[in-house]
mmCIF file with all atom_site columns, C-alpha atoms in Angstrom:
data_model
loop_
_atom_site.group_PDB
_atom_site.id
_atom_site.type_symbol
_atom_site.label_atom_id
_atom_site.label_alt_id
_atom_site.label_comp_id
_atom_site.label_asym_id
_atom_site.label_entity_id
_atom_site.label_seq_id
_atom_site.pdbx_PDB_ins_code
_atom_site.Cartn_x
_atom_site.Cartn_y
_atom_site.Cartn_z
_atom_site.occupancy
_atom_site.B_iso_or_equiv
_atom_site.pdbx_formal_charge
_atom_site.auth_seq_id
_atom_site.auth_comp_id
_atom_site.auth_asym_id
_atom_site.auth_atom_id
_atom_site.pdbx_PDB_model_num
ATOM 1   C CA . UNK A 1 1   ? 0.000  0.000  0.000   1.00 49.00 ? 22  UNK A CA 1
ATOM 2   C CA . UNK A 1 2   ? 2.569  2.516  0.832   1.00 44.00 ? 23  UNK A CA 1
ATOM 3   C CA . UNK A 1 3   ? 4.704  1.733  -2.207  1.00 44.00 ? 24  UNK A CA 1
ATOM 4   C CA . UNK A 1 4   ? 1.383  2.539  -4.168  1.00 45.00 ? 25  UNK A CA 1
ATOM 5   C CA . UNK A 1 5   ? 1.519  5.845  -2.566  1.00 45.00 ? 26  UNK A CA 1
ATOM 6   C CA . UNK A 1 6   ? 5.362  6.692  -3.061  1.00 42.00 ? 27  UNK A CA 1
ATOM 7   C CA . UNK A 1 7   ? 4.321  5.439  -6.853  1.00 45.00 ? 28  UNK A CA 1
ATOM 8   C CA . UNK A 1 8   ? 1.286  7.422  -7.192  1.00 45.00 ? 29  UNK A CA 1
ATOM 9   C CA . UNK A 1 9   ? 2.975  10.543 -5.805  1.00 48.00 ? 30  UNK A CA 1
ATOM 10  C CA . UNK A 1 10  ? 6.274  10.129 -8.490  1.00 47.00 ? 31  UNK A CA 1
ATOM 11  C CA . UNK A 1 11  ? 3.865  9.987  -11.076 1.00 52.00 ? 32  UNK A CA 1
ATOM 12  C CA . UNK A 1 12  ? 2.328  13.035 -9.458  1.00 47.00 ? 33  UNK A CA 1
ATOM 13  C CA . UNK A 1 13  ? 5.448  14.855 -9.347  1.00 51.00 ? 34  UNK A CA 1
ATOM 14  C CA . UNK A 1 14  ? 6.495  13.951 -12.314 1.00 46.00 ? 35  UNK A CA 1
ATOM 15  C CA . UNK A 1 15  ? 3.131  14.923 -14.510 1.00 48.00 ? 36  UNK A CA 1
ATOM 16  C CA . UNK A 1 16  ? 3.664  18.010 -12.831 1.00 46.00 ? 37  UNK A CA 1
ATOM 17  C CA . UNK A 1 17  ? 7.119  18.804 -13.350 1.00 45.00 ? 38  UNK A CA 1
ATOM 18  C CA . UNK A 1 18  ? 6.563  17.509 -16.929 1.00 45.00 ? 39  UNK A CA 1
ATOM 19  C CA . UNK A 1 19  ? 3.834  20.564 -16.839 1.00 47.00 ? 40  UNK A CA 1
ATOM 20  C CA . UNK A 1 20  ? 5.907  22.753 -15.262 1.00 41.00 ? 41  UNK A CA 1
ATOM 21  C CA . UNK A 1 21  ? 8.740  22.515 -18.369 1.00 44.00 ? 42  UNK A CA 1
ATOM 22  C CA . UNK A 1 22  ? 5.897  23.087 -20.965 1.00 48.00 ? 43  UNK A CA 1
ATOM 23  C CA . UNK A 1 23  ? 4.457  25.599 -19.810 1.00 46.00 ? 44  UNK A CA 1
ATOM 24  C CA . UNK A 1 24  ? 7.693  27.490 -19.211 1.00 46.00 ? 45  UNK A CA 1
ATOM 25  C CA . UNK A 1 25  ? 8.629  25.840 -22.954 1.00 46.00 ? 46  UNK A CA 1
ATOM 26  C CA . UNK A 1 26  ? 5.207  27.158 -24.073 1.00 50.00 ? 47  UNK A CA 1
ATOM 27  C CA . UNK A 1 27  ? 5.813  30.717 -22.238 1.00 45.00 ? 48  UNK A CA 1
ATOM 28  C CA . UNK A 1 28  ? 9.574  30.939 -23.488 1.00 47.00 ? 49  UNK A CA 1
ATOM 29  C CA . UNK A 1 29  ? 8.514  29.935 -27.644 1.00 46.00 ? 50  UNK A CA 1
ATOM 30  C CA . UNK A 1 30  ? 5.677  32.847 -26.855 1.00 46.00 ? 51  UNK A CA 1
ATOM 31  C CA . UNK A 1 31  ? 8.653  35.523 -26.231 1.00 56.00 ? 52  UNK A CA 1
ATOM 32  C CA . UNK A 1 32  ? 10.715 34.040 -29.150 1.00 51.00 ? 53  UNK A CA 1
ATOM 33  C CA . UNK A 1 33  ? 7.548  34.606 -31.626 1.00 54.00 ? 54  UNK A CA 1
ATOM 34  C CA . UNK A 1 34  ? 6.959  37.833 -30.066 1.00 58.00 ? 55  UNK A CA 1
ATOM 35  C CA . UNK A 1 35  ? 10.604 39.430 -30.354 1.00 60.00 ? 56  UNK A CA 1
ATOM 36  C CA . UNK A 1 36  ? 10.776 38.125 -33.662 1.00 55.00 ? 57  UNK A CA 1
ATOM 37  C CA . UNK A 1 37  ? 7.876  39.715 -35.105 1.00 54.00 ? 58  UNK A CA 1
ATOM 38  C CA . UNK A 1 38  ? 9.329  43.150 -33.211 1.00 56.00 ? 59  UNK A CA 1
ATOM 39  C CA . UNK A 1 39  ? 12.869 42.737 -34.611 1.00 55.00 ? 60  UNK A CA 1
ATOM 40  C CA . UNK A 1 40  ? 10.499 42.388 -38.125 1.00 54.00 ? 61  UNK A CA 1
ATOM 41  C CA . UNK A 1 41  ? 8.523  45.531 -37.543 1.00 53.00 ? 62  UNK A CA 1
ATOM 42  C CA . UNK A 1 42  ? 11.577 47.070 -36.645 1.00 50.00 ? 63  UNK A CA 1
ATOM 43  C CA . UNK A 1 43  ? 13.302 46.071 -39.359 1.00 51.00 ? 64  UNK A CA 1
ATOM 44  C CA . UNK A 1 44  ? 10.524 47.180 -41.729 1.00 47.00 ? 65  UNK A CA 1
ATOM 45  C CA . UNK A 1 45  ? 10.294 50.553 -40.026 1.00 55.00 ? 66  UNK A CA 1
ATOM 46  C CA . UNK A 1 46  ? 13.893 50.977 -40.843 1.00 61.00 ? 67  UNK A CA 1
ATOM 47  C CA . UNK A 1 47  ? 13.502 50.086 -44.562 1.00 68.00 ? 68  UNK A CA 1
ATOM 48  C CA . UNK A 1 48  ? 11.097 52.494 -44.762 1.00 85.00 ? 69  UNK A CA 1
ATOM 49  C CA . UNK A 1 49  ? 12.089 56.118 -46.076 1.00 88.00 ? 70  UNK A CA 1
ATOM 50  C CA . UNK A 1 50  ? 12.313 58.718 -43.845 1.00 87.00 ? 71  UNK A CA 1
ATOM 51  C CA . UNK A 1 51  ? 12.560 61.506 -46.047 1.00 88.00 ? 72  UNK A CA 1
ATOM 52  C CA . UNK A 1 52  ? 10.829 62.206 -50.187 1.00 91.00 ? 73  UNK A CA 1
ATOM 53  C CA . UNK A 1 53  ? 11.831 65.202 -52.184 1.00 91.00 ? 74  UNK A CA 1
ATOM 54  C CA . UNK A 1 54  ? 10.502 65.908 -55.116 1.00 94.00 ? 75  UNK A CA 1
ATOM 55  C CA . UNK A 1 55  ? 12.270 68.185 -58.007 1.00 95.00 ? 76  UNK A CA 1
ATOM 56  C CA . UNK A 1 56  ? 15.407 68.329 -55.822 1.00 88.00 ? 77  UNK A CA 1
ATOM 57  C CA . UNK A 1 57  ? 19.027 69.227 -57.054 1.00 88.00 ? 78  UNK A CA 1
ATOM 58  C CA . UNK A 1 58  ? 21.937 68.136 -54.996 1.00 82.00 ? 79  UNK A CA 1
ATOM 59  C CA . UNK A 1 59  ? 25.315 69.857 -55.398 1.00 84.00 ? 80  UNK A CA 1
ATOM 60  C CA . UNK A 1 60  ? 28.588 68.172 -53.998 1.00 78.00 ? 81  UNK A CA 1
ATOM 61  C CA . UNK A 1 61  ? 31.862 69.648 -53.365 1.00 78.00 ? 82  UNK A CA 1
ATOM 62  C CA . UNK A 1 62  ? 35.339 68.876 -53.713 1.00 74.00 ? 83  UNK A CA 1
ATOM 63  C CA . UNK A 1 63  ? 37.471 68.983 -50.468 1.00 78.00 ? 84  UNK A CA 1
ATOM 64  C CA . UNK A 1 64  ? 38.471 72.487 -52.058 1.00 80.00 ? 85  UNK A CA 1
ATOM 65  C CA . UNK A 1 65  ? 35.484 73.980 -52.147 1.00 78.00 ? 86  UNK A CA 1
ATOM 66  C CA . UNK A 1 66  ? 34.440 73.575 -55.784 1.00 78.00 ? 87  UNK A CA 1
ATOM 67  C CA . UNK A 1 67  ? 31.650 71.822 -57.159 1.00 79.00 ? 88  UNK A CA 1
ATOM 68  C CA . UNK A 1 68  ? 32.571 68.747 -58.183 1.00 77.00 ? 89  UNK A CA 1
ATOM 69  C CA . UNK A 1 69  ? 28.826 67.084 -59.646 1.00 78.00 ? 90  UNK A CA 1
ATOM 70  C CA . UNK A 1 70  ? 25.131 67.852 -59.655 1.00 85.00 ? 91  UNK A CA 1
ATOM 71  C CA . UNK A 1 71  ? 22.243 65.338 -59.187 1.00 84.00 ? 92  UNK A CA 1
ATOM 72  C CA . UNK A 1 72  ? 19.270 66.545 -59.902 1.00 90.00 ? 93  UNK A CA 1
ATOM 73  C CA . UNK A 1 73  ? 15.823 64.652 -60.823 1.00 94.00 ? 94  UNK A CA 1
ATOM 74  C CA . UNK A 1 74  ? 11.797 64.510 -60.276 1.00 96.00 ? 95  UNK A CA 1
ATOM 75  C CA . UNK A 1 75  ? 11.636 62.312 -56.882 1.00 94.00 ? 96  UNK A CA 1
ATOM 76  C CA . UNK A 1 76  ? 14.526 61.722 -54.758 1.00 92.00 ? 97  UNK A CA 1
ATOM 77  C CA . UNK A 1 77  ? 13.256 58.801 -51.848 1.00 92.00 ? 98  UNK A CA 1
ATOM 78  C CA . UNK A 1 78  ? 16.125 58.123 -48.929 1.00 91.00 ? 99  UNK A CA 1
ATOM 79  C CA . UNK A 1 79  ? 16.223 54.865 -46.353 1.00 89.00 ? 100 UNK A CA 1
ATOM 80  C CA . UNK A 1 80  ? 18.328 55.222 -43.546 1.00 87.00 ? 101 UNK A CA 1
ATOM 81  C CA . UNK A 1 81  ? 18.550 51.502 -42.847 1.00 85.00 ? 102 UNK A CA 1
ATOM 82  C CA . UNK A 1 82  ? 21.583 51.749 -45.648 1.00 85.00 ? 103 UNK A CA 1
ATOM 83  C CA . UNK A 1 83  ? 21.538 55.415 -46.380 1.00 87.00 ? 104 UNK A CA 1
ATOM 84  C CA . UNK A 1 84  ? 20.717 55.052 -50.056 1.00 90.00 ? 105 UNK A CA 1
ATOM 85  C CA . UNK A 1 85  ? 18.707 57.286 -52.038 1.00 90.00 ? 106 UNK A CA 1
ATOM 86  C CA . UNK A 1 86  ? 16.473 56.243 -54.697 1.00 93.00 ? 107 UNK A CA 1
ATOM 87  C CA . UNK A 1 87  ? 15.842 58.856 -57.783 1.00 93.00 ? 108 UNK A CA 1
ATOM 88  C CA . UNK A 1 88  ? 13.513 59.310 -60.343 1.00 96.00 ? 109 UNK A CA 1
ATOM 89  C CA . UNK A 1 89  ? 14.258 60.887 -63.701 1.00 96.00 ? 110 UNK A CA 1
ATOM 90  C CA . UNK A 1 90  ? 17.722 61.295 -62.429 1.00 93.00 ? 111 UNK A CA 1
ATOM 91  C CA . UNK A 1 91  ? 20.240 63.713 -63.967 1.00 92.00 ? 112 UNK A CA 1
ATOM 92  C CA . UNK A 1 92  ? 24.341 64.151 -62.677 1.00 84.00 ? 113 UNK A CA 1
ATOM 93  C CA . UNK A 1 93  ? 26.141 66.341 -64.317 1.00 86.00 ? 114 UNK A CA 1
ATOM 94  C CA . UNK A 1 94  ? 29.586 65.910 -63.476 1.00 79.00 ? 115 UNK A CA 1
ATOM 95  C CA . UNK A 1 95  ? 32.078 69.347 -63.333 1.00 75.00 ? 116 UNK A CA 1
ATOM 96  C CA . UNK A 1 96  ? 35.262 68.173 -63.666 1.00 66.00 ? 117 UNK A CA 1
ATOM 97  C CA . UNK A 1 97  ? 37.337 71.498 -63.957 1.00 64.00 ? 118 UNK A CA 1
ATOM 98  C CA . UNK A 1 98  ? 39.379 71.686 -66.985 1.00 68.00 ? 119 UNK A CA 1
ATOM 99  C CA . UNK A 1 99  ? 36.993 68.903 -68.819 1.00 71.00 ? 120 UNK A CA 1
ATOM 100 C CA . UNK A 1 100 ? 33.731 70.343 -71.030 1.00 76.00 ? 121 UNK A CA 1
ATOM 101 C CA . UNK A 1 101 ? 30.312 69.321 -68.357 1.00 80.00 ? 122 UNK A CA 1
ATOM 102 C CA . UNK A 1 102 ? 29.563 65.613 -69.212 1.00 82.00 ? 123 UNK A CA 1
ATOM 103 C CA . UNK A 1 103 ? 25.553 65.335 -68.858 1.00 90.00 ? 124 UNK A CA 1
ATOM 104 C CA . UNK A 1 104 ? 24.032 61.883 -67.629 1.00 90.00 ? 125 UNK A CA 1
ATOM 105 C CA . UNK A 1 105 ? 20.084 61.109 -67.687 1.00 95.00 ? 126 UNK A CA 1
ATOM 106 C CA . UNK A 1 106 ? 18.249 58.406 -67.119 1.00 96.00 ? 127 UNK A CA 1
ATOM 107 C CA . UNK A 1 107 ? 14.506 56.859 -66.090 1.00 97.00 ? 128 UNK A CA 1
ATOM 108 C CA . UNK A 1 108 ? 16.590 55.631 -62.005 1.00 96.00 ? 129 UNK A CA 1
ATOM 109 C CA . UNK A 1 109 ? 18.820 55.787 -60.052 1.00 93.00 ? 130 UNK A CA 1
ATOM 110 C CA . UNK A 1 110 ? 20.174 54.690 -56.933 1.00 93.00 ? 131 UNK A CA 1
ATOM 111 C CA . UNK A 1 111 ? 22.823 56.488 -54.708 1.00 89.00 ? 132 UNK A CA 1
ATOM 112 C CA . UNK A 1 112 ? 24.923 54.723 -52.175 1.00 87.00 ? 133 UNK A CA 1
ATOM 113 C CA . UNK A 1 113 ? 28.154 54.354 -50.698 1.00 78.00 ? 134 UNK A CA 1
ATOM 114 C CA . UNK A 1 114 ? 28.435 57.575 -49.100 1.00 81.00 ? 135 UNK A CA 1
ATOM 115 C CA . UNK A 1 115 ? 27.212 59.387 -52.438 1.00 79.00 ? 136 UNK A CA 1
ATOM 116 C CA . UNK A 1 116 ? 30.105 58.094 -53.848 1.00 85.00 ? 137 UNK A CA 1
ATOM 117 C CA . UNK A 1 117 ? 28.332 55.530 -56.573 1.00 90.00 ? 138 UNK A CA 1
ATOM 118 C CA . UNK A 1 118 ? 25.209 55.947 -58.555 1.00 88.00 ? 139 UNK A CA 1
ATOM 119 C CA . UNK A 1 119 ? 23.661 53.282 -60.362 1.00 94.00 ? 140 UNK A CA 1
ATOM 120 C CA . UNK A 1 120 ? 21.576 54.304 -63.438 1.00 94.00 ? 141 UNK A CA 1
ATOM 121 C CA . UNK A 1 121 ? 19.307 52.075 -64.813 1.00 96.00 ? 142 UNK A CA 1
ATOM 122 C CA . UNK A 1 122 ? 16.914 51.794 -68.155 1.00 96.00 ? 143 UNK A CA 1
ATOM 123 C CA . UNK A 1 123 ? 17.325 54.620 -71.204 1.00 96.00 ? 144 UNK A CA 1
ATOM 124 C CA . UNK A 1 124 ? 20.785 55.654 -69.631 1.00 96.00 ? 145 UNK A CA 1
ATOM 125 C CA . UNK A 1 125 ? 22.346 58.167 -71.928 1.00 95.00 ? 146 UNK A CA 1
ATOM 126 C CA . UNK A 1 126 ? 25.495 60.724 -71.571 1.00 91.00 ? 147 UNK A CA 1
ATOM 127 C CA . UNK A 1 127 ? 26.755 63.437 -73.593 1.00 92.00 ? 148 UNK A CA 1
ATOM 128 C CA . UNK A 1 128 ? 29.534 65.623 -73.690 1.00 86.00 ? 149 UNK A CA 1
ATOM 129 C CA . UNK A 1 129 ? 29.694 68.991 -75.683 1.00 84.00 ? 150 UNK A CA 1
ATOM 130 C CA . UNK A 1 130 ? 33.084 69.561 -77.547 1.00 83.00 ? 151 UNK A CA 1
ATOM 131 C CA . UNK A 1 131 ? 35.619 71.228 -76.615 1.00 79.00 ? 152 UNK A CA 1
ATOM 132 C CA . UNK A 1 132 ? 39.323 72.757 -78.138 1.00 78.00 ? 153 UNK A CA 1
ATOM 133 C CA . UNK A 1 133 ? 40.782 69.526 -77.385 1.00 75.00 ? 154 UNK A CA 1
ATOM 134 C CA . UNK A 1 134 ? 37.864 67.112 -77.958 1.00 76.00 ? 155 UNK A CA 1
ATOM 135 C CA . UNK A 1 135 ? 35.186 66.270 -79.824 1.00 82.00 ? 156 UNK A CA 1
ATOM 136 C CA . UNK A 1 136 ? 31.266 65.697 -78.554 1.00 87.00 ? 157 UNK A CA 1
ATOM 137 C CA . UNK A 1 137 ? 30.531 62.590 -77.315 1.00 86.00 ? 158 UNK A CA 1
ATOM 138 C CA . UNK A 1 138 ? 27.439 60.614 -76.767 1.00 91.00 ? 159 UNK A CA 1
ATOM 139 C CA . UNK A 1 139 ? 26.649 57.662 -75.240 1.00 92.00 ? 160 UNK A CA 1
ATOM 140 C CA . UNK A 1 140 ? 23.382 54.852 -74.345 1.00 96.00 ? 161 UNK A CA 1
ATOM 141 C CA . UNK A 1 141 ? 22.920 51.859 -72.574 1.00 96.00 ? 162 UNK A CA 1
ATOM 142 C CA . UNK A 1 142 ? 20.583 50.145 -70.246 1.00 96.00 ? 163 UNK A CA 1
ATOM 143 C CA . UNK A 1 143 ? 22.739 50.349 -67.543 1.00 96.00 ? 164 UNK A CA 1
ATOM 144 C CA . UNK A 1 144 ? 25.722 52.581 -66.107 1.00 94.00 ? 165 UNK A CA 1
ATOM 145 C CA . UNK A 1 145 ? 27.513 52.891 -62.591 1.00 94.00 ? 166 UNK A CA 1
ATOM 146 C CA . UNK A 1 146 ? 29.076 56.448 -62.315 1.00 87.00 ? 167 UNK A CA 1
ATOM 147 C CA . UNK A 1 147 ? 31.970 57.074 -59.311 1.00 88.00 ? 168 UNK A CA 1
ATOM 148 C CA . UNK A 1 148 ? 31.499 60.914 -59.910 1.00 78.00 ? 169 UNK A CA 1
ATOM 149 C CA . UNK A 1 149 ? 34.724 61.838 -57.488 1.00 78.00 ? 170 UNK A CA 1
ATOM 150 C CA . UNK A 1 150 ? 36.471 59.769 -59.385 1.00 84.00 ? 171 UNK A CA 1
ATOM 151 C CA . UNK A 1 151 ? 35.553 60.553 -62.540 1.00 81.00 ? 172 UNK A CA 1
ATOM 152 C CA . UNK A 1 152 ? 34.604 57.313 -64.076 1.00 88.00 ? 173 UNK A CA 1
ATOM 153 C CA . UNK A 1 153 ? 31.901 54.759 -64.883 1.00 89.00 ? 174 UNK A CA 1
ATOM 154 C CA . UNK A 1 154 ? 31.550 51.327 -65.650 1.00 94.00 ? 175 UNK A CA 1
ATOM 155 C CA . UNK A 1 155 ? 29.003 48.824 -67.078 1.00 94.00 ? 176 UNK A CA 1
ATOM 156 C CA . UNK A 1 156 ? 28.681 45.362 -68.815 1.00 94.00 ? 177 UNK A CA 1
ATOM 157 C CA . UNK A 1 157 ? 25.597 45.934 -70.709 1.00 94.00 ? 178 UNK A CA 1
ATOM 158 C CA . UNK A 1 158 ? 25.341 46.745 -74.486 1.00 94.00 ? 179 UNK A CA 1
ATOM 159 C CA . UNK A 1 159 ? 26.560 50.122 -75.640 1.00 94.00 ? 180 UNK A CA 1
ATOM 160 C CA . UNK A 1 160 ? 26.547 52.934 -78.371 1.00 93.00 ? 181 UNK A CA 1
ATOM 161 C CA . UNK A 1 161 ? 29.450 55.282 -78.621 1.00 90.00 ? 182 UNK A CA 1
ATOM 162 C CA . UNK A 1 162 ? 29.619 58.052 -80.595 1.00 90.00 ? 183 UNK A CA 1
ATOM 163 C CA . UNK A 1 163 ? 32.590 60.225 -80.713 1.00 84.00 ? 184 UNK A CA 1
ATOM 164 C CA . UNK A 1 164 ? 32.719 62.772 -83.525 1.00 85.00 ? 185 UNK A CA 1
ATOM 165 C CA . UNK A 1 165 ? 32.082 61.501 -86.669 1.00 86.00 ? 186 UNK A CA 1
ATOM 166 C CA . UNK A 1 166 ? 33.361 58.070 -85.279 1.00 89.00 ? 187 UNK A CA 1
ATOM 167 C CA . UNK A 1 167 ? 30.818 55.174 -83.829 1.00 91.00 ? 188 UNK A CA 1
ATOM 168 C CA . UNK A 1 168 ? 31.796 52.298 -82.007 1.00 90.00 ? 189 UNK A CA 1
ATOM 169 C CA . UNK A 1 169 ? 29.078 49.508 -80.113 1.00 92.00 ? 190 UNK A CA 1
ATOM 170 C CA . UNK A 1 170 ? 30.533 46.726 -77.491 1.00 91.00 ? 191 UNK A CA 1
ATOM 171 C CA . UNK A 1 171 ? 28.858 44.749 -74.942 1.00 93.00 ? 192 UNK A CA 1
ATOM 172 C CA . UNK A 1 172 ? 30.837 46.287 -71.559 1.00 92.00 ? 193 UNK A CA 1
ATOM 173 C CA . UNK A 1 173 ? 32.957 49.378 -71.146 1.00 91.00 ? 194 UNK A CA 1
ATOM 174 C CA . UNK A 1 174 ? 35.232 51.115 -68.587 1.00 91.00 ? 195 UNK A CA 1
ATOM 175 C CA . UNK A 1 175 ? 35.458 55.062 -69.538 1.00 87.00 ? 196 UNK A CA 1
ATOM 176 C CA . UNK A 1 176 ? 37.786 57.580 -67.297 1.00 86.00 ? 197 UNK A CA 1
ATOM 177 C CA . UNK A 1 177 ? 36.520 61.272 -68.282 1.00 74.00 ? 198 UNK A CA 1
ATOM 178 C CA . UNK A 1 178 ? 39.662 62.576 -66.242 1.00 75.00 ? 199 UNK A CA 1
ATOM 179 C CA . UNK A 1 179 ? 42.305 60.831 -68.699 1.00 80.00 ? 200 UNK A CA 1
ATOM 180 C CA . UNK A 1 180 ? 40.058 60.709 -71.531 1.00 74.00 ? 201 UNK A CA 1
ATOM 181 C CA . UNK A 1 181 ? 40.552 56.616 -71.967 1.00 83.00 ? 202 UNK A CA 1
ATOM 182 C CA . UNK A 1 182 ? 37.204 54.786 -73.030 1.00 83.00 ? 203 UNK A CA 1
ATOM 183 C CA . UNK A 1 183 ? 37.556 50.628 -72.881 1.00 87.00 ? 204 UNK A CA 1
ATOM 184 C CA . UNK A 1 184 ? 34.866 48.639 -75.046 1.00 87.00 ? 205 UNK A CA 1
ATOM 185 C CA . UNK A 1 185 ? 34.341 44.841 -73.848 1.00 86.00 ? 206 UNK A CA 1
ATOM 186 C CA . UNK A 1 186 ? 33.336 42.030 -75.969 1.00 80.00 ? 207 UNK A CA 1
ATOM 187 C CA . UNK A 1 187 ? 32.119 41.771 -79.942 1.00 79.00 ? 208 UNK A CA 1
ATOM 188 C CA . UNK A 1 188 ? 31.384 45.358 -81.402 1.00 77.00 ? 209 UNK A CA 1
ATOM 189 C CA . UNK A 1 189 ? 31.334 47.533 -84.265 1.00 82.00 ? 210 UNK A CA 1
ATOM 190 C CA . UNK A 1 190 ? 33.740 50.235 -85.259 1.00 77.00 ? 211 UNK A CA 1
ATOM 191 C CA . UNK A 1 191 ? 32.392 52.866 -88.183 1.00 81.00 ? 212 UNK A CA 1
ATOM 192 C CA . UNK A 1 192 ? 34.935 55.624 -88.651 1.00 72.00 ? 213 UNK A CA 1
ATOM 193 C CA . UNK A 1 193 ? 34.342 57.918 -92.004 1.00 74.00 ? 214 UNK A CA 1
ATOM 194 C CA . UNK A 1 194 ? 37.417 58.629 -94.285 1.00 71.00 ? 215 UNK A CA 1
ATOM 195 C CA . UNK A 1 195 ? 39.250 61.049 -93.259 1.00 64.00 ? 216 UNK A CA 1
ATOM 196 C CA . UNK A 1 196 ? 38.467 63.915 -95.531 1.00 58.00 ? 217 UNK A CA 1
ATOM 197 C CA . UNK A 1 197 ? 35.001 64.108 -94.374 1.00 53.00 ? 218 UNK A CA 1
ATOM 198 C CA . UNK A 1 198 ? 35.726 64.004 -90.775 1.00 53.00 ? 219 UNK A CA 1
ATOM 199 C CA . UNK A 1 199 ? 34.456 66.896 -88.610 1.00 51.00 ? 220 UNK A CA 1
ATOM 200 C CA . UNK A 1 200 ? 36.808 69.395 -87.638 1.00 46.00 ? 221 UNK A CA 1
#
């Protein structure tokens, strides 16, 4: 009889410290569900922008004091979760001193890296009035990444060159507006018109 007991209060005991562990298992999942979902909200509320201009021209400066580019555009949206800014109708024009004003549109845009790096996207097109040294230049792609303080841009999409009276295409190109030095990548096309009727 008394072993009965001792067996029917272990059972007891352990039912209820077999209880005890679920509900604190139960209670402890709860928490984890409920600081997930706040790290998520969080997280979202962070993505979100926390500032919208519209018609907005931005004007940045060389560590002398000069303007070095321009970004201008219809909608400018910024997220502080990575500091980017996201532009509509986008247009940099980059001032590069000595160099003619080299004009860059485009239907976006996206600014990062400490406004270091913009990445055009879709109906991307530059041009570049002529100067004593140069002639006009004009370019389109789909795609472009400009490093305006450094003076240089990059893509690996499909492009149109025209320089002068000279046209080149190429799928990829690295261009340097500082030293003048444009690389095409992959098959292209090279149409350059005899030399008498070249524009002077």
């Amino acid at each position: 009889m008394r072993n009965q007991r001792v067996a029917h209060r272990y059972r007891l005991s352990v039912g209820l410290v077999l209880g005890l562990f679920g509900a604190f298992g139960s209670f402890w999942l709860v928490e984890l569900m409920n600081r997930a979902g706040e790290e998520m909200q969080a997280g979202l509320k962070l993505n979100e922008p926390d500032y919208i201009v519209e018609n907005f021209s931005f004007v940045r400066m060389t560590k002398t004091g000069q303007p070095s580019y321009i970004i201008s555009g219809a909608k400018l949206t910024h997220r502080p979760v990575d500091d980017s800014s996201d532009i509509v109708k986008p247009v940099v024009r980059s001032l590069s001193g000595e160099n003619p004003p080299m004009d860059i549109r485009a239907q976006f845009a996206r600014v990062d890296q400490d406004n270091t790096r913009v990445t055009l996207t879709k109906d991307v097109r530059i041009d570049r009035a002529a100067s004593k040294d140069s002639r006009e230049m004009h370019l389109a792609t789909q795609a472009l990444t400009v490093y305006p303080e450094e003076d240089r841009m990059e893509t690996d999409q499909p492009v149109r060159l025209q320089f002068g009276d000279a046209t080149a295409t190429g799928t990829g190109m690295q261009a340097n507006n500082a030293t003048r030095q444009v690389h095409l990548a992959g098959r292209g096309t090279l149409v350059y018109p005899p030399r008498g009727q070249q524009t002077k």
